[in-house]
Amino acid sequence: MAMLKPSLAFLVLAFAFFLCFIMSTGSYVYFQFVQQWPPTTCRLSSKPSHQHRPFQRFTIHGLWPSNYSNPRKPSNCNGSQFDDRKVYPDLRSDLKRSWPDVEGGNDTKFWEGEWNKHGKCSEQTLNQFHVDVVQYY
């Protein structure tokens, strides 16, 4: 019986380290689908609006993999770089309609920034990530 206690303590300790490792790998539990109201976004922005009249509908701001313990994580994960040439042409037109850069006017740069910060952490390919975003919209 005395031998069982150190073994049990070792197993509990090993399991605790395993859980710490799993929680630190950058995986996520859910997605935050974030939209923005362009008139307010433009009004609150420090950047001059590229549009004279902002969209009068909600647009996509991003799709963010998240965890309950820290909803802003994971971010800036390793993965393939954004390549505008690899975005499907029909997907591009859907993205321009649903996910425009309402602040700076450069849709491609906006998508690239969102892919690099959040999309790479989604464990999806570039196009699958963007297809999912458009489908949520």
PDB file of C-alpha atoms in Angstrom:
ATOM      1  CA  MET A   1       0.000   0.000   0.000  1.00  0.00           C
ATOM      2  CA  ALA A   2       2.893   2.376   0.761  1.00  0.00           C
ATOM      3  CA  MET A   3       4.249   1.812  -2.754  1.00  0.00           C
ATOM      4  CA  LEU A   4       0.906   2.764  -4.284  1.00  0.00           C
ATOM      5  CA  LYS A   5       0.926   6.298  -2.881  1.00  0.00           C
ATOM      6  CA  PRO A   6       4.138   7.455  -4.671  1.00  0.00           C
ATOM      7  CA  SER A   7       2.893   5.861  -7.909  1.00  0.00           C
ATOM      8  CA  LEU A   8      -0.454   7.592  -7.603  1.00  0.00           C
ATOM      9  CA  ALA A   9       1.250  10.897  -6.832  1.00  0.00           C
ATOM     10  CA  PHE A  10       3.453  10.444  -9.902  1.00  0.00           C
ATOM     11  CA  LEU A  11       0.428   9.712 -12.110  1.00  0.00           C
ATOM     12  CA  VAL A  12      -1.441  12.748 -10.827  1.00  0.00           C
ATOM     13  CA  LEU A  13       1.607  14.940 -11.383  1.00  0.00           C
ATOM     14  CA  ALA A  14       2.191  13.527 -14.876  1.00  0.00           C
ATOM     15  CA  PHE A  15      -1.466  14.108 -15.756  1.00  0.00           C
ATOM     16  CA  ALA A  16      -1.277  17.701 -14.500  1.00  0.00           C
ATOM     17  CA  PHE A  17       1.782  18.378 -16.677  1.00  0.00           C
ATOM     18  CA  PHE A  18       0.003  16.783 -19.630  1.00  0.00           C
ATOM     19  CA  LEU A  19      -2.994  19.081 -19.141  1.00  0.00           C
ATOM     20  CA  CYS A  20      -0.715  22.115 -18.927  1.00  0.00           C
ATOM     21  CA  PHE A  21       0.928  21.074 -22.176  1.00  0.00           C
ATOM     22  CA  ILE A  22      -2.402  20.575 -23.939  1.00  0.00           C
ATOM     23  CA  MET A  23      -3.702  23.952 -22.760  1.00  0.00           C
ATOM     24  CA  SER A  24      -0.568  25.743 -23.957  1.00  0.00           C
ATOM     25  CA  THR A  25      -0.502  24.330 -27.487  1.00  0.00           C
ATOM     26  CA  GLY A  26      -2.614  27.180 -28.833  1.00  0.00           C
ATOM     27  CA  SER A  27      -5.669  25.112 -29.669  1.00  0.00           C
ATOM     28  CA  TYR A  28      -9.064  26.709 -29.407  1.00  0.00           C
ATOM     29  CA  VAL A  29     -12.498  25.769 -28.131  1.00  0.00           C
ATOM     30  CA  TYR A  30     -14.806  28.015 -30.168  1.00  0.00           C
ATOM     31  CA  PHE A  31     -14.853  30.750 -32.817  1.00  0.00           C
ATOM     32  CA  GLN A  32     -15.872  34.353 -32.235  1.00  0.00           C
ATOM     33  CA  PHE A  33     -17.651  35.606 -35.350  1.00  0.00           C
ATOM     34  CA  VAL A  34     -17.159  39.366 -35.096  1.00  0.00           C
ATOM     35  CA  GLN A  35     -19.160  41.863 -37.140  1.00  0.00           C
ATOM     36  CA  GLN A  36     -18.971  45.632 -37.316  1.00  0.00           C
ATOM     37  CA  TRP A  37     -21.407  48.421 -38.102  1.00  0.00           C
ATOM     38  CA  PRO A  38     -19.481  50.556 -40.635  1.00  0.00           C
ATOM     39  CA  PRO A  39     -21.026  53.960 -39.806  1.00  0.00           C
ATOM     40  CA  THR A  40     -19.926  53.577 -36.176  1.00  0.00           C
ATOM     41  CA  THR A  41     -16.592  51.998 -37.080  1.00  0.00           C
ATOM     42  CA  CYS A  42     -15.802  54.920 -39.389  1.00  0.00           C
ATOM     43  CA  ARG A  43     -16.971  57.491 -36.840  1.00  0.00           C
ATOM     44  CA  LEU A  44     -14.778  56.031 -34.086  1.00  0.00           C
ATOM     45  CA  SER A  45     -11.752  55.386 -36.289  1.00  0.00           C
ATOM     46  CA  SER A  46      -8.683  57.576 -36.158  1.00  0.00           C
ATOM     47  CA  LYS A  47      -8.115  56.820 -39.853  1.00  0.00           C
ATOM     48  CA  PRO A  48      -9.924  58.881 -42.477  1.00  0.00           C
ATOM     49  CA  SER A  49     -12.691  56.856 -44.120  1.00  0.00           C
ATOM     50  CA  HIS A  50     -12.062  55.780 -47.690  1.00  0.00           C
ATOM     51  CA  GLN A  51     -15.774  55.997 -48.431  1.00  0.00           C
ATOM     52  CA  HIS A  52     -17.966  59.057 -48.608  1.00  0.00           C
ATOM     53  CA  ARG A  53     -20.925  57.022 -47.421  1.00  0.00           C
ATOM     54  CA  PRO A  54     -20.204  53.886 -45.366  1.00  0.00           C
ATOM     55  CA  PHE A  55     -22.027  50.611 -45.901  1.00  0.00           C
ATOM     56  CA  GLN A  56     -25.450  50.603 -44.275  1.00  0.00           C
ATOM     57  CA  ARG A  57     -25.237  46.956 -43.216  1.00  0.00           C
ATOM     58  CA  PHE A  58     -23.134  44.928 -40.822  1.00  0.00           C
ATOM     59  CA  THR A  59     -19.892  43.648 -42.295  1.00  0.00           C
ATOM     60  CA  ILE A  60     -17.439  41.050 -41.086  1.00  0.00           C
ATOM     61  CA  HIS A  61     -14.582  42.109 -38.871  1.00  0.00           C
ATOM     62  CA  GLY A  62     -13.153  38.636 -38.315  1.00  0.00           C
ATOM     63  CA  LEU A  63     -13.407  35.029 -37.251  1.00  0.00           C
ATOM     64  CA  TRP A  64     -11.290  34.449 -34.168  1.00  0.00           C
ATOM     65  CA  PRO A  65     -10.407  31.072 -32.664  1.00  0.00           C
ATOM     66  CA  SER A  66     -10.849  31.498 -28.907  1.00  0.00           C
ATOM     67  CA  ASN A  67     -10.637  29.850 -25.505  1.00  0.00           C
ATOM     68  CA  TYR A  68     -12.782  30.382 -22.435  1.00  0.00           C
ATOM     69  CA  SER A  69      -9.780  31.174 -20.242  1.00  0.00           C
ATOM     70  CA  ASN A  70      -8.461  33.849 -22.626  1.00  0.00           C
ATOM     71  CA  PRO A  71     -10.810  34.751 -25.514  1.00  0.00           C
ATOM     72  CA  ARG A  72      -8.041  36.643 -27.330  1.00  0.00           C
ATOM     73  CA  LYS A  73      -5.893  33.534 -27.645  1.00  0.00           C
ATOM     74  CA  PRO A  74      -4.655  31.895 -29.713  1.00  0.00           C
ATOM     75  CA  SER A  75      -3.329  34.515 -32.117  1.00  0.00           C
ATOM     76  CA  ASN A  76      -0.339  34.972 -34.408  1.00  0.00           C
ATOM     77  CA  CYS A  77       0.179  31.223 -34.845  1.00  0.00           C
ATOM     78  CA  ASN A  78       2.593  29.545 -37.223  1.00  0.00           C
ATOM     79  CA  GLY A  79       1.173  28.570 -40.585  1.00  0.00           C
ATOM     80  CA  SER A  80       1.052  29.362 -44.263  1.00  0.00           C
ATOM     81  CA  GLN A  81       1.373  32.991 -45.260  1.00  0.00           C
ATOM     82  CA  PHE A  82      -1.525  34.838 -46.843  1.00  0.00           C
ATOM     83  CA  ASP A  83      -1.250  34.672 -50.630  1.00  0.00           C
ATOM     84  CA  ASP A  84      -3.815  36.798 -52.412  1.00  0.00           C
ATOM     85  CA  ARG A  85      -3.260  34.834 -55.633  1.00  0.00           C
ATOM     86  CA  LYS A  86      -4.527  31.666 -53.941  1.00  0.00           C
ATOM     87  CA  VAL A  87      -7.922  33.087 -52.958  1.00  0.00           C
ATOM     88  CA  TYR A  88     -10.575  31.561 -55.237  1.00  0.00           C
ATOM     89  CA  PRO A  89     -11.955  34.187 -57.676  1.00  0.00           C
ATOM     90  CA  ASP A  90     -15.626  33.540 -56.765  1.00  0.00           C
ATOM     91  CA  LEU A  91     -14.694  33.644 -53.072  1.00  0.00           C
ATOM     92  CA  ARG A  92     -12.965  36.999 -53.607  1.00  0.00           C
ATOM     93  CA  SER A  93     -16.201  38.617 -54.798  1.00  0.00           C
ATOM     94  CA  ASP A  94     -18.056  37.237 -51.750  1.00  0.00           C
ATOM     95  CA  LEU A  95     -15.308  38.574 -49.467  1.00  0.00           C
ATOM     96  CA  LYS A  96     -15.404  42.033 -51.075  1.00  0.00           C
ATOM     97  CA  ARG A  97     -19.149  42.191 -50.405  1.00  0.00           C
ATOM     98  CA  SER A  98     -19.185  40.781 -46.868  1.00  0.00           C
ATOM     99  CA  TRP A  99     -15.704  41.581 -45.480  1.00  0.00           C
ATOM    100  CA  PRO A 100     -14.603  44.996 -46.791  1.00  0.00           C
ATOM    101  CA  ASP A 101     -11.969  47.135 -45.133  1.00  0.00           C
ATOM    102  CA  VAL A 102     -14.292  49.939 -44.053  1.00  0.00           C
ATOM    103  CA  GLU A 103     -11.479  51.926 -42.418  1.00  0.00           C
ATOM    104  CA  GLY A 104      -8.567  51.807 -44.824  1.00  0.00           C
ATOM    105  CA  GLY A 105     -10.139  50.716 -48.096  1.00  0.00           C
ATOM    106  CA  ASN A 106      -7.589  47.967 -48.772  1.00  0.00           C
ATOM    107  CA  ASP A 107      -9.604  44.753 -48.523  1.00  0.00           C
ATOM    108  CA  THR A 108      -6.668  42.476 -49.337  1.00  0.00           C
ATOM    109  CA  LYS A 109      -4.489  43.968 -46.577  1.00  0.00           C
ATOM    110  CA  PHE A 110      -7.373  43.636 -44.119  1.00  0.00           C
ATOM    111  CA  TRP A 111      -7.896  39.945 -45.004  1.00  0.00           C
ATOM    112  CA  GLU A 112      -4.153  39.360 -44.785  1.00  0.00           C
ATOM    113  CA  GLY A 113      -3.974  40.897 -41.309  1.00  0.00           C
ATOM    114  CA  GLU A 114      -6.931  38.854 -40.066  1.00  0.00           C
ATOM    115  CA  TRP A 115      -5.478  35.654 -41.592  1.00  0.00           C
ATOM    116  CA  ASN A 116      -2.059  36.239 -40.032  1.00  0.00           C
ATOM    117  CA  LYS A 117      -3.431  37.077 -36.589  1.00  0.00           C
ATOM    118  CA  HIS A 118      -6.370  34.665 -36.372  1.00  0.00           C
ATOM    119  CA  GLY A 119      -6.828  32.493 -39.465  1.00  0.00           C
ATOM    120  CA  LYS A 120      -3.543  30.625 -39.124  1.00  0.00           C
ATOM    121  CA  CYS A 121      -4.702  29.485 -35.672  1.00  0.00           C
ATOM    122  CA  SER A 122      -7.927  28.016 -37.069  1.00  0.00           C
ATOM    123  CA  GLU A 123      -6.247  24.806 -38.259  1.00  0.00           C
ATOM    124  CA  GLN A 124      -7.818  25.384 -41.697  1.00  0.00           C
ATOM    125  CA  THR A 125      -6.461  26.208 -45.130  1.00  0.00           C
ATOM    126  CA  LEU A 126      -6.576  29.800 -46.346  1.00  0.00           C
ATOM    127  CA  ASN A 127      -9.573  29.220 -48.612  1.00  0.00           C
ATOM    128  CA  GLN A 128     -11.477  26.992 -46.182  1.00  0.00           C
ATOM    129  CA  PHE A 129     -11.128  29.639 -43.476  1.00  0.00           C
ATOM    130  CA  HIS A 130     -12.493  32.345 -45.778  1.00  0.00           C
ATOM    131  CA  VAL A 131     -15.286  30.095 -47.105  1.00  0.00           C
ATOM    132  CA  ASP A 132     -16.381  29.466 -43.513  1.00  0.00           C
ATOM    133  CA  VAL A 133     -16.327  33.193 -42.721  1.00  0.00           C
ATOM    134  CA  VAL A 134     -18.564  33.967 -45.702  1.00  0.00           C
ATOM    135  CA  GLN A 135     -20.938  31.122 -44.785  1.00  0.00           C
ATOM    136  CA  TYR A 136     -21.305  32.472 -41.230  1.00  0.00           C
ATOM    137  CA  TYR A 137     -22.194  35.864 -42.670  1.00  0.00           C
TER     138      TYR A 137
END
